[in-house]
């Protein structure tokens, strides 16, 4: 199998040239003393090494061996515990954490690149620090000072990783019907009882403690989502001096047997009066949990991107090595028995789909990370509010569109390998299996699509969308006299006009038929995604044109941008027609006729 190598050149291009992150950092008082180009470059370089040399080598064995459950105890695959210790010793879990509690305070634009490397090298491993980072965000935003002081330093260090406990056997998306209960104790804590399922890394042997954030209902709580509270429930209780005390009455009843991410333990967790502490206000737990969930949704999009990049790297190596037939234009390597398959148009088509999907996804996730940083670090209230609107609008697109494209890319990579892509030793079938879950967890992609058009656009009359639309129009206006950019600007302008018209069409139809939102949502998000990628590629092309001729990287970037515009962007046309097919045809048959 080819070895994973972090795509550092592309990451640096996005940070330093396309989005000019160093300027953003230097102009922000809260970041100027935290990160500069040299620091960022060193972080990327070292993260690339640990991803390639420590985490990637255990990916295949993690899939083959899997996590093991025995009498409530879960053992991680061989090498995971040692790799996690190395990861923690390097302080990687603290990268984006609050400095008040031992974090480094790095911006998401940089942290997101590191996350891609970790997830791309070994997604089963990467789930543990990803969930811990999200748990830290919720605790930092909503926890009491006592809880933050007690838990955050050890969570940032990785000594006490986190887990998120939402789903129950009878409910997933509809969390309002959870049954897990929280009974008040005399000392101000709560006794948590119930069962949670699909808890990633809910139990394992890689760390001395595990901090669970658990959704539960208090006695007399309102029905539905308004009656949910959030609780911090540690695997081992923590004494006043910070040492670990007795085991909390909670445990892992079993682990799931899964299609992919087999290296990670997906647990059934049973809470039998386990001691927990309220995070945030009573009955406001869903809002507190969504602080974590929104982070995780961006992280899941990056997760899909990372695995797709790994698949692309494998496919490129194989396509250059595998000899089959001759090129349509004649022998390219006459000294060999046949030409490498990369000479064939269809193989190039598949590789370019993969490349265009991953480079567009990397640009878009970095772009959204920029808005996350502005919402977190800006002291300008108007900038902050604008950034929060953009994050709200774009988060479901990052999660759903990037993971949909990631699966398309991995399947294309598997197809490049032909029969070898279907057998385990080459690793491509693992990428397909591992990516599949990214379209399902942290809110299925169907739910993300509903969130985009229903909550983030229609519910506010398109206010957030208009901010995004105006930004793209402003960029188009800046390039109007740049003839070299016309091949990218004209398609972007047409795609944006179509998206605006489609947005108005859906909102208008939904006024008379509530089903129109759900009927159009998936295709609408795809149109939104392709239009957004057209914007990303136009921005990248503008920078590549400025540096054309200085190194092959820029010519390659322009070639990828042209492929996207000519071969992938036109998909928005058929998708838009699907949306306009309307909802009525979905309801012509009764349920029993299915």
Coordinates of C-alpha atoms in Angstrom, one line a residue:
X1 CA 0.0 0.0 0.0
X2 CA 1.2 3.6 -0.7
X3 CA 2.1 5.6 2.3
X4 CA -0.1 8.6 3.3
X5 CA 1.6 12.0 3.0
X6 CA 0.0 15.2 4.2
X7 CA -0.8 17.6 1.4
X8 CA 1.2 20.4 2.9
X9 CA 1.8 22.4 -0.3
X10 CA -1.9 22.8 -0.9
X11 CA -2.6 23.6 2.8
X12 CA 0.0 26.3 2.7
X13 CA -1.4 27.7 -0.5
X14 CA -4.8 28.1 1.1
X15 CA -3.6 29.6 4.3
X16 CA -1.0 31.9 3.0
X17 CA -2.2 32.9 -0.4
X18 CA -5.9 32.3 -1.0
X19 CA -7.2 33.4 2.4
X20 CA -4.2 35.3 3.7
X21 CA -4.5 33.8 7.2
X22 CA -1.2 35.5 8.5
X23 CA -2.9 38.9 7.9
X24 CA -6.0 37.9 9.8
X25 CA -3.9 36.6 12.6
X26 CA -1.6 39.6 12.8
X27 CA -4.5 42.1 12.9
X28 CA -6.3 40.3 15.7
X29 CA -4.9 41.1 19.2
X30 CA -6.1 37.7 20.5
X31 CA -4.1 35.8 17.8
X32 CA -1.1 38.0 17.1
X33 CA 0.9 36.6 20.0
X34 CA -0.3 33.1 19.5
X35 CA 0.5 32.2 15.8
X36 CA 2.5 33.6 13.0
X37 CA 3.5 32.1 9.6
X38 CA 6.6 30.4 11.0
X39 CA 4.7 28.8 13.9
X40 CA 1.9 27.7 11.6
X41 CA 4.4 26.2 9.2
X42 CA 6.2 24.3 12.0
X43 CA 2.8 23.0 13.2
X44 CA 1.9 21.7 9.8
X45 CA 5.3 20.1 9.3
X46 CA 5.2 18.2 12.6
X47 CA 1.6 17.2 12.3
X48 CA 2.4 15.8 8.9
X49 CA 5.1 13.7 10.4
X50 CA 3.1 12.2 13.2
X51 CA 0.2 11.5 10.8
X52 CA 2.5 9.7 8.3
X53 CA 4.9 8.0 10.6
X54 CA 2.8 7.2 13.8
X55 CA -0.9 7.2 13.0
X56 CA -1.1 6.0 9.4
X57 CA 0.9 2.8 9.9
X58 CA -1.7 1.4 12.3
X59 CA -4.7 2.2 10.2
X60 CA -4.8 -1.2 8.3
X61 CA -4.3 -3.3 11.4
X62 CA -6.9 -1.3 13.3
X63 CA -9.4 -2.2 10.6
X64 CA -8.4 -5.8 10.5
X65 CA -8.2 -6.3 14.3
X66 CA -10.8 -3.9 15.5
X67 CA -11.5 -2.9 19.1
X68 CA -12.4 -5.9 21.3
X69 CA -15.0 -6.1 24.1
X70 CA -14.7 -8.6 27.0
X71 CA -16.9 -8.4 30.2
X72 CA -17.4 -4.7 29.9
X73 CA -13.8 -3.9 29.1
X74 CA -12.8 -2.5 25.7
X75 CA -9.3 -3.0 24.2
X76 CA -8.2 -0.7 21.4
X77 CA -6.4 -2.3 18.4
X78 CA -2.7 -3.0 18.5
X79 CA -0.6 0.2 18.4
X80 CA -3.5 2.6 19.2
X81 CA -2.6 3.1 22.8
X82 CA 1.0 3.8 22.0
X83 CA 0.1 6.1 19.2
X84 CA -2.3 8.0 21.4
X85 CA 0.4 8.4 24.0
X86 CA 2.7 9.9 21.4
X87 CA -0.1 12.2 20.2
X88 CA -0.7 13.4 23.7
X89 CA 2.9 13.9 24.5
X90 CA 3.2 16.2 21.5
X91 CA 0.4 18.4 23.0
X92 CA -1.7 18.0 19.8
X93 CA -5.0 17.7 21.8
X94 CA -4.4 21.2 23.2
X95 CA -3.9 22.9 19.8
X96 CA -7.2 24.7 19.7
X97 CA -7.9 24.7 23.4
X98 CA -8.4 27.7 25.7
X99 CA -5.0 28.9 27.1
X100 CA -6.6 29.5 30.5
X101 CA -6.9 25.8 31.0
X102 CA -3.7 24.6 29.2
X103 CA -4.7 24.9 25.6
X104 CA -2.6 26.7 22.9
X105 CA -5.4 28.9 21.5
X106 CA -4.6 28.2 17.8
X107 CA -7.1 29.3 15.2
X108 CA -9.4 26.9 13.5
X109 CA -7.9 27.7 10.1
X110 CA -4.7 26.0 11.2
X111 CA -6.3 23.4 13.5
X112 CA -8.6 22.3 10.7
X113 CA -5.5 21.4 8.5
X114 CA -4.1 19.3 11.3
X115 CA -7.5 17.6 11.8
X116 CA -7.5 16.6 8.1
X117 CA -4.1 15.0 8.5
X118 CA -5.1 13.0 11.5
X119 CA -8.4 11.9 10.1
X120 CA -6.9 11.2 6.6
X121 CA -4.2 9.0 8.1
X122 CA -6.5 7.0 10.4
X123 CA -10.1 8.0 10.9
X124 CA -10.8 5.4 13.7
X125 CA -7.9 6.9 15.7
X126 CA -8.8 10.4 14.8
X127 CA -12.3 10.1 16.2
X128 CA -11.0 10.1 19.8
X129 CA -9.2 13.5 19.7
X130 CA -12.0 14.9 17.6
X131 CA -14.7 14.1 20.1
X132 CA -12.6 15.3 23.0
X133 CA -12.1 18.7 21.3
X134 CA -15.9 19.0 20.8
X135 CA -16.6 18.0 24.4
X136 CA -14.1 20.6 25.6
X137 CA -15.9 23.3 23.5
X138 CA -19.2 22.5 25.2
X139 CA -17.7 22.4 28.6
X140 CA -15.8 25.7 28.1
X141 CA -18.9 27.5 26.8
X142 CA -21.5 26.2 29.2
X143 CA -19.8 24.6 32.2
X144 CA -19.3 26.1 35.7
X145 CA -15.9 27.5 36.6
X146 CA -15.5 24.6 39.0
X147 CA -16.1 22.0 36.3
X148 CA -13.8 23.8 33.8
X149 CA -11.0 24.0 36.4
X150 CA -11.4 20.4 37.3
X151 CA -11.7 18.8 33.9
X152 CA -10.5 20.9 31.0
X153 CA -6.7 20.8 31.7
X154 CA -6.7 17.0 31.7
X155 CA -9.0 16.8 28.7
X156 CA -6.8 19.2 26.6
X157 CA -3.8 17.1 27.5
X158 CA -5.6 14.0 26.3
X159 CA -5.2 12.3 29.7
X160 CA -9.0 12.3 30.1
X161 CA -10.6 12.1 26.6
X162 CA -14.2 12.9 26.0
X163 CA -17.3 11.1 24.6
X164 CA -20.7 12.4 23.5
X165 CA -23.7 10.4 24.6
X166 CA -26.9 11.4 22.8
X167 CA -28.6 8.6 20.9
X168 CA -30.8 6.0 22.5
X169 CA -32.2 2.7 21.1
X170 CA -35.5 4.4 20.3
X171 CA -34.4 7.8 19.2
X172 CA -31.7 9.4 17.1
X173 CA -32.6 12.6 15.3
X174 CA -35.6 13.2 17.6
X175 CA -33.8 13.7 20.9
X176 CA -36.9 15.1 22.5
X177 CA -38.0 11.6 23.3
X178 CA -35.0 10.4 25.2
X179 CA -35.6 8.4 28.4
X180 CA -32.3 8.7 30.3
X181 CA -33.1 10.3 33.6
X182 CA -31.2 12.5 36.0
X183 CA -32.3 12.5 39.7
X184 CA -30.9 15.2 42.0
X185 CA -28.5 14.1 44.7
X186 CA -28.2 15.9 48.1
X187 CA -24.6 17.1 47.2
X188 CA -25.7 19.0 44.1
X189 CA -24.8 16.2 41.7
X190 CA -27.2 14.0 39.8
X191 CA -27.8 10.3 39.5
X192 CA -27.9 9.4 35.8
X193 CA -29.7 6.3 34.6
X194 CA -30.4 5.0 31.1
X195 CA -28.9 3.5 28.0
X196 CA -27.1 5.2 25.2
X197 CA -26.1 3.6 21.9
X198 CA -23.6 4.4 19.1
X199 CA -21.2 6.1 21.6
X200 CA -17.9 6.4 19.8
X201 CA -14.9 5.5 22.0
X202 CA -17.3 5.4 25.0
X203 CA -15.0 2.9 26.6
X204 CA -11.4 2.0 25.8
X205 CA -8.0 1.3 27.4
X206 CA -6.1 4.2 25.9
X207 CA -6.5 6.7 28.9
X208 CA -7.0 6.6 32.6
X209 CA -10.4 8.3 32.5
X210 CA -13.2 9.1 30.0
X211 CA -15.4 12.2 30.3
X212 CA -18.9 11.6 29.0
X213 CA -21.3 14.5 28.1
X214 CA -24.7 12.9 28.5
X215 CA -28.2 14.2 27.6
X216 CA -30.8 13.3 30.2
X217 CA -34.1 14.6 31.6
X218 CA -34.8 15.9 35.1
X219 CA -37.9 15.0 37.0
X220 CA -40.8 17.1 35.9
X221 CA -38.9 18.4 32.8
X222 CA -41.0 19.7 29.9
X223 CA -41.7 17.2 27.2
X224 CA -39.8 17.3 24.0
X225 CA -36.5 19.1 23.3
X226 CA -37.2 21.8 25.8
X227 CA -36.8 19.3 28.6
X228 CA -33.3 18.1 27.9
X229 CA -30.4 18.8 30.2
X230 CA -26.7 18.1 29.7
X231 CA -24.5 16.4 32.3
X232 CA -20.8 15.6 32.7
X233 CA -20.4 12.0 33.8
X234 CA -16.8 10.7 34.3
X235 CA -15.9 7.1 34.1
X236 CA -13.9 7.5 37.3
X237 CA -14.9 10.1 39.9
X238 CA -12.4 12.8 40.6
X239 CA -11.3 13.6 44.1
X240 CA -10.9 17.1 45.5
X241 CA -7.1 16.9 45.0
X242 CA -7.5 15.9 41.3
X243 CA -6.7 12.3 41.8
X244 CA -9.0 9.6 40.5
X245 CA -11.4 8.0 42.9
X246 CA -13.9 5.1 42.6
X247 CA -15.5 3.8 39.4
X248 CA -18.8 5.5 38.5
X249 CA -21.7 3.0 38.2
X250 CA -21.7 3.0 34.4
X251 CA -20.3 0.6 31.8
X252 CA -20.1 -0.6 28.3
X253 CA -22.7 -3.3 27.6
X254 CA -21.3 -4.2 24.1
X255 CA -19.7 -2.7 21.0
X256 CA -21.2 -2.7 17.6
X257 CA -20.0 -4.8 14.6
X258 CA -19.8 -2.2 11.8
X259 CA -19.3 -1.7 8.1
X260 CA -16.3 0.6 8.7
X261 CA -14.3 2.6 11.3
X262 CA -13.7 -0.8 12.8
X263 CA -10.7 0.3 14.8
X264 CA -12.9 2.6 16.9
X265 CA -15.2 1.2 19.6
X266 CA -18.8 2.1 19.1
X267 CA -20.3 1.4 22.4
X268 CA -23.6 0.7 24.2
X269 CA -23.3 2.6 27.4
X270 CA -25.4 1.8 30.5
X271 CA -25.7 4.3 33.3
X272 CA -26.9 2.9 36.6
X273 CA -27.3 5.9 38.9
X274 CA -23.9 7.2 37.7
X275 CA -22.9 10.5 39.3
X276 CA -23.0 13.5 37.0
X277 CA -22.9 17.3 37.1
X278 CA -25.1 19.7 35.2
X279 CA -23.4 21.5 32.3
X280 CA -25.2 24.8 31.7
X281 CA -28.8 25.5 32.8
X282 CA -31.5 23.0 33.5
X283 CA -33.6 22.0 30.4
X284 CA -31.1 23.9 28.1
X285 CA -28.9 20.9 27.4
X286 CA -29.7 20.7 23.7
X287 CA -28.3 24.2 23.1
X288 CA -25.2 23.2 25.1
X289 CA -24.7 20.0 23.2
X290 CA -25.1 21.8 19.9
X291 CA -22.0 23.8 20.7
X292 CA -20.2 20.5 20.4
X293 CA -22.4 19.2 17.6
X294 CA -21.8 22.1 15.3
X295 CA -18.0 21.7 15.8
X296 CA -18.3 18.0 15.1
X297 CA -20.2 18.6 11.9
X298 CA -17.4 20.7 10.5
X299 CA -15.0 18.1 11.7
X300 CA -16.9 15.3 10.1
X301 CA -16.7 17.2 6.7
X302 CA -13.0 17.4 7.2
X303 CA -12.9 13.8 8.1
X304 CA -14.4 12.8 4.8
X305 CA -12.0 15.1 3.0
X306 CA -9.0 13.5 4.8
X307 CA -10.0 9.9 3.9
X308 CA -10.7 10.9 0.3
X309 CA -7.3 12.5 0.0
X310 CA -5.7 9.2 1.2
X311 CA -7.7 7.3 -1.4
X312 CA -6.6 9.8 -4.1
X313 CA -2.9 9.3 -3.2
X314 CA -3.3 5.6 -3.4
X315 CA -5.1 5.7 -6.7
X316 CA -2.5 8.0 -8.3
X317 CA 0.4 5.7 -7.4
X318 CA -1.5 2.7 -8.7
X319 CA -2.5 4.4 -11.9
X320 CA 1.1 5.2 -12.6
X321 CA 2.3 1.7 -11.9
X322 CA -0.4 -0.6 -13.3
X323 CA 0.3 -1.6 -17.0
X324 CA -2.8 -2.3 -19.1
X325 CA -3.2 -1.7 -22.9
X326 CA -2.0 1.2 -24.9
X327 CA -3.0 4.8 -25.0
X328 CA -5.6 5.8 -27.6
X329 CA -3.0 7.9 -29.3
X330 CA -0.4 5.1 -29.5
X331 CA 2.3 3.7 -27.4
X332 CA 3.5 6.1 -24.6
X333 CA 6.0 3.6 -23.1
X334 CA 7.2 1.4 -26.0
X335 CA 9.8 -0.2 -23.8
X336 CA 7.1 -1.7 -21.6
X337 CA 4.6 -4.5 -22.3
X338 CA 1.8 -1.9 -22.0
X339 CA 1.2 1.7 -20.9
X340 CA 0.3 2.6 -17.3
X341 CA -3.4 3.1 -17.0
X342 CA -3.0 6.8 -16.3
X343 CA -2.8 7.4 -20.0
X344 CA -6.4 6.3 -20.5
X345 CA -9.1 9.1 -20.6
X346 CA -11.5 7.4 -18.2
X347 CA -8.8 6.8 -15.6
X348 CA -7.8 10.5 -15.8
X349 CA -11.5 11.4 -15.5
X350 CA -11.7 9.5 -12.2
X351 CA -8.5 10.8 -10.8
X352 CA -9.5 14.4 -11.7
X353 CA -12.9 14.0 -10.0
X354 CA -11.0 12.9 -6.9
X355 CA -8.6 15.7 -7.1
X356 CA -11.2 18.4 -7.8
X357 CA -13.4 17.1 -5.0
X358 CA -10.6 17.0 -2.4
X359 CA -9.0 20.4 -3.3
X360 CA -12.4 22.1 -3.5
X361 CA -13.3 20.5 -0.1
X362 CA -10.1 21.6 1.5
X363 CA -10.6 25.2 0.3
X364 CA -14.2 25.3 1.5
X365 CA -13.5 23.8 4.9
X366 CA -10.7 26.4 5.3
X367 CA -13.0 29.1 4.2
X368 CA -15.6 28.1 6.8
X369 CA -12.9 27.8 9.4
X370 CA -12.0 31.4 8.7
X371 CA -15.6 32.4 9.7
X372 CA -15.3 30.2 12.8
X373 CA -12.2 32.1 13.8
X374 CA -13.8 35.5 13.2
X375 CA -16.9 34.5 15.2
X376 CA -14.6 33.4 18.1
X377 CA -11.8 35.9 18.1
X378 CA -13.1 39.2 16.6
X379 CA -13.8 42.1 19.0
X380 CA -15.8 43.9 16.3
X381 CA -19.5 43.1 17.1
X382 CA -20.6 43.6 13.5
X383 CA -17.9 41.3 12.2
X384 CA -18.7 38.7 14.9
X385 CA -22.4 38.7 14.0
X386 CA -21.7 38.4 10.3
X387 CA -19.3 35.6 10.9
X388 CA -21.8 33.7 13.1
X389 CA -24.4 34.0 10.4
X390 CA -22.0 32.6 7.9
X391 CA -21.0 29.7 10.2
X392 CA -24.7 28.9 10.7
X393 CA -25.4 28.9 7.0
X394 CA -22.4 26.9 5.9
X395 CA -22.0 24.3 8.6
X396 CA -24.5 21.9 7.1
X397 CA -22.9 22.3 3.7
X398 CA -19.5 21.4 5.1
X399 CA -20.8 18.3 6.7
X400 CA -23.1 17.0 4.0
X401 CA -21.5 18.1 0.7
X402 CA -17.9 17.3 1.7
X403 CA -18.9 13.8 2.9
X404 CA -21.0 13.1 -0.2
X405 CA -18.1 14.1 -2.4
X406 CA -15.7 12.0 -0.3
X407 CA -17.7 8.9 -0.9
X408 CA -17.8 9.6 -4.6
X409 CA -14.0 10.1 -4.6
X410 CA -13.3 6.9 -2.7
X411 CA -15.6 4.9 -5.0
X412 CA -13.7 6.4 -8.0
X413 CA -10.4 5.5 -6.3
X414 CA -11.6 1.9 -5.8
X415 CA -12.6 1.8 -9.5
X416 CA -9.2 3.0 -10.6
X417 CA -7.8 -0.2 -8.9
X418 CA -10.3 -2.4 -10.7
X419 CA -10.4 -5.8 -9.1
X420 CA -7.6 -4.9 -6.7
X421 CA -9.9 -2.2 -5.3
X422 CA -12.3 -4.8 -4.1
X423 CA -9.9 -6.8 -2.1
X424 CA -8.6 -5.8 1.3
X425 CA -4.8 -5.7 0.9
X426 CA -4.8 -2.6 -1.2
X427 CA -6.8 -0.5 1.3
X428 CA -9.2 1.1 -1.1
X429 CA -12.2 -0.8 0.0
X430 CA -11.5 0.3 3.6
X431 CA -11.7 4.0 2.5
X432 CA -15.1 3.3 1.0
X433 CA -16.3 1.6 4.2
X434 CA -14.9 4.2 6.5
X435 CA -16.2 7.2 4.6
X436 CA -19.8 5.8 4.5
X437 CA -20.4 6.6 8.2
X438 CA -19.5 10.3 7.7
X439 CA -22.8 10.7 5.8
X440 CA -24.7 9.3 8.7
X441 CA -23.4 10.3 12.1
X442 CA -23.5 13.8 13.6
X443 CA -26.9 14.3 11.8
X444 CA -27.5 12.4 8.6
X445 CA -26.9 14.3 5.4
X446 CA -30.6 14.4 4.8
X447 CA -31.0 16.2 8.1
X448 CA -28.2 18.6 7.2
X449 CA -30.0 19.4 3.9
X450 CA -33.3 20.1 5.8
X451 CA -31.3 22.3 8.2
X452 CA -29.8 24.4 5.4
X453 CA -32.9 25.2 3.4
X454 CA -35.4 25.0 6.3
X455 CA -33.7 26.6 9.3
X456 CA -30.8 28.5 7.8
X457 CA -32.5 30.0 4.8
X458 CA -36.3 29.9 4.7
X459 CA -36.7 30.5 8.5
X460 CA -35.0 33.9 8.2
X461 CA -36.3 34.9 4.8
X462 CA -32.9 34.2 3.2
X463 CA -31.1 36.8 5.3
X464 CA -28.0 34.6 5.9
X465 CA -27.9 33.6 2.2
X466 CA -28.0 37.2 1.1
X467 CA -24.8 37.9 3.1
X468 CA -23.1 35.0 1.3
X469 CA -24.5 36.1 -2.1
X470 CA -23.2 39.6 -1.6
X471 CA -19.7 38.4 -0.8
X472 CA -19.6 36.3 -4.0
X473 CA -20.9 39.2 -6.1
X474 CA -18.3 41.5 -4.6
X475 CA -15.6 39.1 -5.6
X476 CA -17.1 38.8 -9.1
X477 CA -17.1 42.6 -9.4
X478 CA -13.4 42.8 -8.5
X479 CA -12.5 40.4 -11.4
X480 CA -14.8 41.9 -14.0
X481 CA -11.8 43.5 -16.0
X482 CA -9.5 40.5 -15.5
X483 CA -9.8 38.7 -18.9
X484 CA -7.7 35.8 -17.7
X485 CA -10.3 35.1 -15.1
X486 CA -13.3 35.1 -17.4
X487 CA -13.2 31.3 -17.8
X488 CA -13.9 31.0 -14.0
X489 CA -16.0 34.1 -13.4
X490 CA -18.6 33.6 -16.1
X491 CA -19.5 30.1 -14.8
X492 CA -19.5 31.3 -11.2
X493 CA -21.8 34.2 -12.1
X494 CA -24.2 31.8 -13.9
X495 CA -24.2 29.3 -11.0
X496 CA -24.8 32.0 -8.4
X497 CA -27.7 33.5 -10.4
X498 CA -29.2 30.0 -10.6
X499 CA -28.8 29.4 -6.9
X500 CA -30.5 32.7 -6.0
X501 CA -33.4 31.9 -8.3
X502 CA -33.7 28.4 -7.0
X503 CA -33.6 29.6 -3.4
X504 CA -36.5 32.0 -4.1
X505 CA -38.4 29.3 -5.9
X506 CA -38.2 26.8 -3.0
X507 CA -39.2 29.5 -0.4
X508 CA -42.1 30.6 -2.6
X509 CA -43.4 27.0 -3.2
X510 CA -43.0 26.1 0.5
X511 CA -45.5 28.8 1.5
X512 CA -48.3 26.7 0.0
X513 CA -46.9 23.2 0.4
X514 CA -44.9 22.3 3.6
X515 CA -43.5 19.2 1.8
X516 CA -41.5 21.3 -0.7
X517 CA -38.7 22.0 1.8
X518 CA -38.1 18.3 2.5
X519 CA -38.6 17.3 -1.2
X520 CA -36.0 19.7 -2.5
X521 CA -33.5 19.8 0.4
X522 CA -30.9 17.2 -0.7
X523 CA -30.6 18.4 -4.3
X524 CA -30.7 22.0 -3.1
X525 CA -27.8 21.5 -0.8
X526 CA -25.9 19.9 -3.7
X527 CA -26.6 22.9 -5.9
X528 CA -25.4 25.2 -3.0
X529 CA -22.3 23.1 -2.7
X530 CA -21.3 23.1 -6.4
X531 CA -21.9 26.9 -6.5
X532 CA -19.7 27.3 -3.4
X533 CA -17.0 25.3 -5.0
X534 CA -17.1 27.4 -8.1
X535 CA -16.4 30.4 -5.7
X536 CA -13.5 28.5 -4.1
X537 CA -12.0 27.6 -7.4
X538 CA -12.3 31.1 -8.7
X539 CA -10.5 32.4 -5.7
X540 CA -7.8 29.8 -6.1
X541 CA -7.5 30.4 -9.8
X542 CA -7.0 34.2 -9.2
X543 CA -4.0 33.4 -7.0
X544 CA -2.6 30.7 -9.3
X545 CA -2.7 33.1 -12.3
X546 CA -0.7 35.7 -10.3
X547 CA 2.0 33.1 -9.8
X548 CA 1.7 31.1 -13.1
X549 CA 5.1 30.0 -14.3
X550 CA 6.9 30.1 -11.0
X551 CA 6.3 26.4 -10.2
X552 CA 4.2 23.5 -11.6
X553 CA 1.9 23.7 -8.6
X554 CA 0.1 26.8 -10.0
X555 CA -0.4 25.3 -13.5
X556 CA -1.8 22.1 -11.8
X557 CA -4.2 24.2 -9.8
X558 CA -5.5 25.9 -12.9
X559 CA -5.9 22.6 -14.7
X560 CA -7.9 21.2 -11.7
X561 CA -10.0 24.4 -11.6
X562 CA -10.7 24.1 -15.4
X563 CA -11.7 20.4 -15.0
X564 CA -14.1 21.4 -12.1
X565 CA -15.7 24.2 -14.1
X566 CA -16.1 22.1 -17.3
X567 CA -17.0 18.7 -16.0
X568 CA -18.4 18.9 -12.5
X569 CA -20.0 22.4 -12.0
X570 CA -22.6 21.7 -14.8
X571 CA -24.1 19.1 -12.4
X572 CA -26.0 22.0 -10.8
X573 CA -28.2 22.3 -13.8
X574 CA -29.8 18.9 -13.6
X575 CA -29.9 19.1 -9.8
X576 CA -31.9 22.3 -10.1
X577 CA -34.3 20.7 -12.5
X578 CA -34.8 17.9 -9.9
X579 CA -35.7 20.4 -7.3
X580 CA -38.3 22.0 -9.6
X581 CA -39.8 18.6 -10.1
X582 CA -41.6 19.4 -6.9
X583 CA -43.0 17.4 -4.0
X584 CA -46.3 16.2 -5.4
X585 CA -44.7 13.2 -7.3
X586 CA -43.4 11.9 -3.9
X587 CA -46.9 11.5 -2.6
X588 CA -48.8 10.0 -5.5
X589 CA -48.6 6.5 -3.8
X590 CA -50.0 5.7 -0.4
X591 CA -47.6 4.3 2.2
X592 CA -49.0 0.8 1.8
X593 CA -48.2 0.8 -2.0
X594 CA -44.5 1.0 -1.3

